[in-house]
C-alpha cells in the first residue's frame, strides 16, 4: 500500500537557522514526488517535482532532494515568511491521477 | 495568469441541506480534481475529471457526494443531505497533463455543517 510519512510534524526555527524536512515514501514505481507549501486558509502552492533519485531542485532558500526511499526539503537561512505547512505527495501506484499526501510539517520561523 | 478559483469561500449550512461548491480551473487545463481537507487531516482525494473521459469517482465517500464538469471547464461538487462530518475545506485543483502531474490548487471552500 502506498504511504507517505513526513517528519517532524512541527518545527520551530530561529530566523537564519537552517534545517531539513523529511518525506519518506513507499510506492510501487515512483512517478514523481511533489512538494507543496500551504499557508493558513489557502490552498497548497506547488513548489517542486522530483522524478528520479539524485535529482535536486532549488527555489530561493529551498532545495529539494530525492533518494529511492525519501525526499528532503532543505531550508537555508529561513525567514519568518517561510513559515507554512509543507506537504509532500506522490502519485498512487494504481492511479497516477490520484495523489497521496503526507500529513505535512508545520514550520514556524521566529524573528 | 488567473489561477484556480473556487466559490463560495465559506459556506455554513444546516444538517440535512444540500450544498453546491464551484470550481473554475486554470484556462486550458484539461484535468480537474476535488480534494477534502479535514481539520488536522491530510488531503483526501475525492474525484478526478480528464477531458471527456468518464470521471474517476473512486474517492467519493458516499453516494451523497457527486460532481459534474460542464464543457470541460467549470466543475460543481454537490453534497446532498449534509452531515456534520462533512465539515471540511474542499479544494479543487487543475493540471495541464493527462497523467496528473503538477496540480495547481484553488483557495478552497470552507464548509461548516451545523
Short mmCIF file of C-alpha atoms in Angstrom, two decimals:
data_model
loop_
_atom_site.label_atom_id
_atom_site.label_comp_id
_atom_site.label_asym_id
_atom_site.label_seq_id
_atom_site.Cartn_x
_atom_site.Cartn_y
_atom_site.Cartn_z
CA UNK A 1 0.00 0.00 0.00
CA UNK A 2 1.27 3.49 -0.87
CA UNK A 3 2.45 5.50 2.08
CA UNK A 4 3.85 8.98 2.61
CA UNK A 5 5.22 9.93 6.02
CA UNK A 6 6.50 13.38 6.88
CA UNK A 7 8.65 14.35 9.82
CA UNK A 8 8.79 16.21 12.03
CA UNK A 9 5.12 17.14 12.46
CA UNK A 10 6.16 20.60 13.61
CA UNK A 11 9.42 22.51 13.55
CA UNK A 12 10.29 25.83 15.13
CA UNK A 13 13.41 27.60 13.90
CA UNK A 14 15.06 30.88 14.62
CA UNK A 15 15.49 33.15 11.64
CA UNK A 16 18.68 32.09 9.85
CA UNK A 17 18.75 28.61 11.42
CA UNK A 18 18.94 26.10 8.56
CA UNK A 19 17.21 22.72 8.78
CA UNK A 20 15.62 19.92 6.76
CA UNK A 21 12.17 18.40 6.48
CA UNK A 22 11.78 14.72 5.65
CA UNK A 23 9.30 12.89 3.43
CA UNK A 24 9.64 9.10 3.29
CA UNK A 25 7.54 7.13 0.85
CA UNK A 26 6.53 3.64 -0.14
CA UNK A 27 5.12 3.11 -3.62
CA UNK A 28 5.38 0.60 -6.41
CA UNK A 29 7.15 2.52 -9.15
CA UNK A 30 7.66 6.18 -8.28
CA UNK A 31 6.23 8.53 -10.90
CA UNK A 32 7.27 11.74 -9.28
CA UNK A 33 7.35 13.33 -5.84
CA UNK A 34 5.80 16.75 -5.29
CA UNK A 35 6.41 19.37 -2.64
CA UNK A 36 3.77 21.95 -1.79
CA UNK A 37 3.58 24.86 0.61
CA UNK A 38 0.30 25.63 2.33
CA UNK A 39 -0.41 28.86 4.20
CA UNK A 40 -3.29 29.03 6.70
CA UNK A 41 -6.64 29.45 4.94
CA UNK A 42 -5.16 28.88 1.50
CA UNK A 43 -4.79 26.02 -0.94
CA UNK A 44 -1.46 24.24 -1.40
CA UNK A 45 1.03 26.07 -3.59
CA UNK A 46 3.13 23.90 -5.90
CA UNK A 47 6.88 24.10 -5.24
CA UNK A 48 8.80 21.22 -6.87
CA UNK A 49 8.56 17.97 -8.75
CA UNK A 50 11.33 15.37 -8.45
CA UNK A 51 11.37 12.29 -10.67
CA UNK A 52 14.50 10.28 -10.02
CA UNK A 53 16.95 9.52 -7.24
CA UNK A 54 19.75 12.06 -7.12
CA UNK A 55 17.64 14.84 -8.58
CA UNK A 56 17.72 18.25 -6.88
CA UNK A 57 15.58 21.35 -7.37
CA UNK A 58 16.11 24.79 -5.83
CA UNK A 59 13.94 27.82 -5.31
CA UNK A 60 15.19 30.74 -3.24
CA UNK A 61 16.02 29.35 0.22
CA UNK A 62 14.52 25.93 -0.52
CA UNK A 63 16.23 22.90 -2.01
CA UNK A 64 14.51 19.56 -2.55
CA UNK A 65 16.41 16.31 -2.97
CA UNK A 66 15.29 12.75 -3.69
CA UNK A 67 16.58 9.27 -2.89
CA UNK A 68 14.96 5.91 -3.54
CA UNK A 69 13.20 5.99 -0.19
CA UNK A 70 12.81 9.60 0.83
CA UNK A 71 12.95 13.25 -0.07
CA UNK A 72 14.34 16.16 1.90
CA UNK A 73 13.35 19.78 1.78
CA UNK A 74 16.33 21.80 2.95
CA UNK A 75 15.68 25.32 4.17
CA UNK A 76 18.74 27.56 4.24
CA UNK A 77 18.76 30.66 6.42
CA UNK A 78 14.95 30.73 6.73
CA UNK A 79 12.96 33.91 7.20
CA UNK A 80 9.65 34.37 9.05
CA UNK A 81 7.82 34.45 5.70
CA UNK A 82 8.88 30.84 5.15
CA UNK A 83 6.52 29.84 7.96
CA UNK A 84 3.90 27.49 6.50
CA UNK A 85 2.93 23.84 6.32
CA UNK A 86 4.99 21.91 3.81
CA UNK A 87 3.34 18.92 2.16
CA UNK A 88 4.79 16.19 0.00
CA UNK A 89 2.79 13.92 -2.29
CA UNK A 90 3.24 11.03 -4.69
CA UNK A 91 1.05 9.67 -7.48
CA UNK A 92 -0.64 6.43 -6.40
CA UNK A 93 0.80 3.27 -7.85
CA UNK A 94 -2.64 2.20 -9.09
CA UNK A 95 -3.60 5.58 -10.48
CA UNK A 96 -1.14 8.35 -11.11
CA UNK A 97 -4.01 10.80 -11.29
CA UNK A 98 -4.60 10.45 -7.57
CA UNK A 99 -2.01 11.97 -5.27
CA UNK A 100 -1.30 10.53 -1.84
CA UNK A 101 -0.34 13.36 0.50
CA UNK A 102 1.66 13.26 3.68
CA UNK A 103 0.24 14.94 6.75
CA UNK A 104 2.70 17.81 6.45
CA UNK A 105 5.34 19.59 8.52
CA UNK A 106 4.24 22.82 10.14
CA UNK A 107 7.23 25.16 10.03
CA UNK A 108 7.45 28.25 12.20
CA UNK A 109 10.37 30.63 11.75
CA UNK A 110 10.78 33.06 14.61
CA UNK A 111 12.27 36.53 14.05
CA UNK B 1 -2.49 34.42 -15.44
CA UNK B 2 -5.51 33.63 -13.35
CA UNK B 3 -5.27 30.66 -11.04
CA UNK B 4 -7.90 28.19 -9.93
CA UNK B 5 -10.88 29.93 -8.37
CA UNK B 6 -13.49 28.50 -6.04
CA UNK B 7 -16.76 29.78 -4.68
CA UNK B 8 -18.05 30.36 -2.17
CA UNK B 9 -15.01 30.81 0.06
CA UNK B 10 -17.09 29.94 3.10
CA UNK B 11 -20.38 28.11 3.43
CA UNK B 12 -22.37 27.46 6.58
CA UNK B 13 -25.32 25.13 6.21
CA UNK B 14 -27.71 23.22 8.41
CA UNK B 15 -27.52 19.47 8.71
CA UNK B 16 -29.66 17.82 6.06
CA UNK B 17 -29.44 20.61 3.49
CA UNK B 18 -27.80 20.25 0.08
CA UNK B 19 -24.80 22.37 -0.93
CA UNK B 20 -23.05 23.13 -4.20
CA UNK B 21 -19.41 24.13 -4.43
CA UNK B 22 -17.97 25.60 -7.61
CA UNK B 23 -14.52 25.38 -9.19
CA UNK B 24 -13.11 27.32 -12.14
CA UNK B 25 -9.87 25.68 -13.29
CA UNK B 26 -6.93 27.37 -14.97
CA UNK B 27 -7.77 28.08 -18.61
CA UNK B 28 -6.51 25.31 -20.86
CA UNK B 29 -6.06 22.75 -18.09
CA UNK B 30 -7.71 19.51 -19.08
CA UNK B 31 -7.60 17.73 -15.72
CA UNK B 32 -9.61 18.77 -12.67
CA UNK B 33 -9.55 17.27 -9.17
CA UNK B 34 -11.52 17.67 -5.95
CA UNK B 35 -9.96 17.01 -2.54
CA UNK B 36 -11.19 17.31 1.02
CA UNK B 37 -9.05 18.52 3.91
CA UNK B 38 -10.45 17.98 7.36
CA UNK B 39 -9.05 19.69 10.45
CA UNK B 40 -5.76 18.06 11.37
CA UNK B 41 -6.03 15.60 8.49
CA UNK B 42 -4.23 15.27 5.20
CA UNK B 43 -5.73 15.92 1.81
CA UNK B 44 -8.21 13.25 0.74
CA UNK B 45 -8.80 12.64 -2.98
CA UNK B 46 -12.46 12.75 -3.99
CA UNK B 47 -12.86 12.78 -7.78
CA UNK B 48 -10.92 13.41 -11.00
CA UNK B 49 -12.04 14.63 -14.43
CA UNK B 50 -9.92 14.38 -17.58
CA UNK B 51 -11.30 15.84 -20.78
CA UNK B 52 -14.37 13.95 -21.99
CA UNK B 53 -13.43 10.70 -20.24
CA UNK B 54 -15.59 9.19 -17.54
CA UNK B 55 -14.60 10.70 -14.18
CA UNK B 56 -12.68 8.71 -11.58
CA UNK B 57 -15.12 8.76 -8.66
CA UNK B 58 -13.25 6.26 -6.52
CA UNK B 59 -12.58 8.73 -3.71
CA UNK B 60 -16.15 9.88 -3.10
CA UNK B 61 -17.01 8.88 0.50
CA UNK B 62 -20.72 8.18 -0.06
CA UNK B 63 -23.48 8.47 -2.63
CA UNK B 64 -24.43 11.81 -1.10
CA UNK B 65 -21.43 13.26 -2.94
CA UNK B 66 -21.47 13.91 -6.67
CA UNK B 67 -19.67 16.16 -9.11
CA UNK B 68 -20.01 17.27 -12.66
CA UNK B 69 -17.91 19.21 -15.09
CA UNK B 70 -19.57 21.18 -17.82
CA UNK B 71 -17.94 21.96 -21.14
CA UNK B 72 -14.63 20.64 -19.95
CA UNK B 73 -14.20 23.65 -17.69
CA UNK B 74 -16.23 24.61 -14.61
CA UNK B 75 -16.98 21.90 -12.08
CA UNK B 76 -19.57 21.66 -9.33
CA UNK B 77 -19.31 19.40 -6.30
CA UNK B 78 -22.68 18.67 -4.73
CA UNK B 79 -23.20 17.26 -1.26
CA UNK B 80 -26.75 16.14 -0.52
CA UNK B 81 -28.28 15.83 2.94
CA UNK B 82 -25.15 17.26 4.58
CA UNK B 83 -23.89 15.75 7.83
CA UNK B 84 -21.66 17.31 10.46
CA UNK B 85 -18.78 15.05 9.43
CA UNK B 86 -18.87 16.74 6.01
CA UNK B 87 -17.44 19.88 7.60
CA UNK B 88 -14.05 20.43 5.98
CA UNK B 89 -12.20 22.52 3.42
CA UNK B 90 -12.96 21.39 -0.10
CA UNK B 91 -10.10 22.04 -2.50
CA UNK B 92 -10.13 21.99 -6.26
CA UNK B 93 -7.02 21.58 -8.39
CA UNK B 94 -6.30 21.53 -12.10
CA UNK B 95 -3.47 20.17 -14.17
CA UNK B 96 -2.36 20.57 -17.77
CA UNK B 97 -1.14 16.99 -18.02
CA UNK B 98 -3.22 13.87 -18.61
CA UNK B 99 -1.00 11.91 -16.25
CA UNK B 100 -1.87 14.06 -13.28
CA UNK B 101 1.49 15.60 -12.65
CA UNK B 102 1.78 19.02 -11.06
CA UNK B 103 -1.59 20.03 -9.69
CA UNK B 104 -2.44 23.66 -9.04
CA UNK B 105 -4.86 24.29 -6.21
CA UNK B 106 -7.54 26.86 -5.61
CA UNK B 107 -8.07 28.60 -2.25
CA UNK B 108 -10.73 26.15 -1.14
CA UNK B 109 -14.26 26.37 0.20
CA UNK B 110 -14.64 26.01 3.96
CA UNK B 111 -17.86 24.12 4.63
CA UNK B 112 -19.37 24.13 8.10
CA UNK B 113 -22.40 21.96 8.78
CA UNK B 114 -24.27 22.96 11.95
#
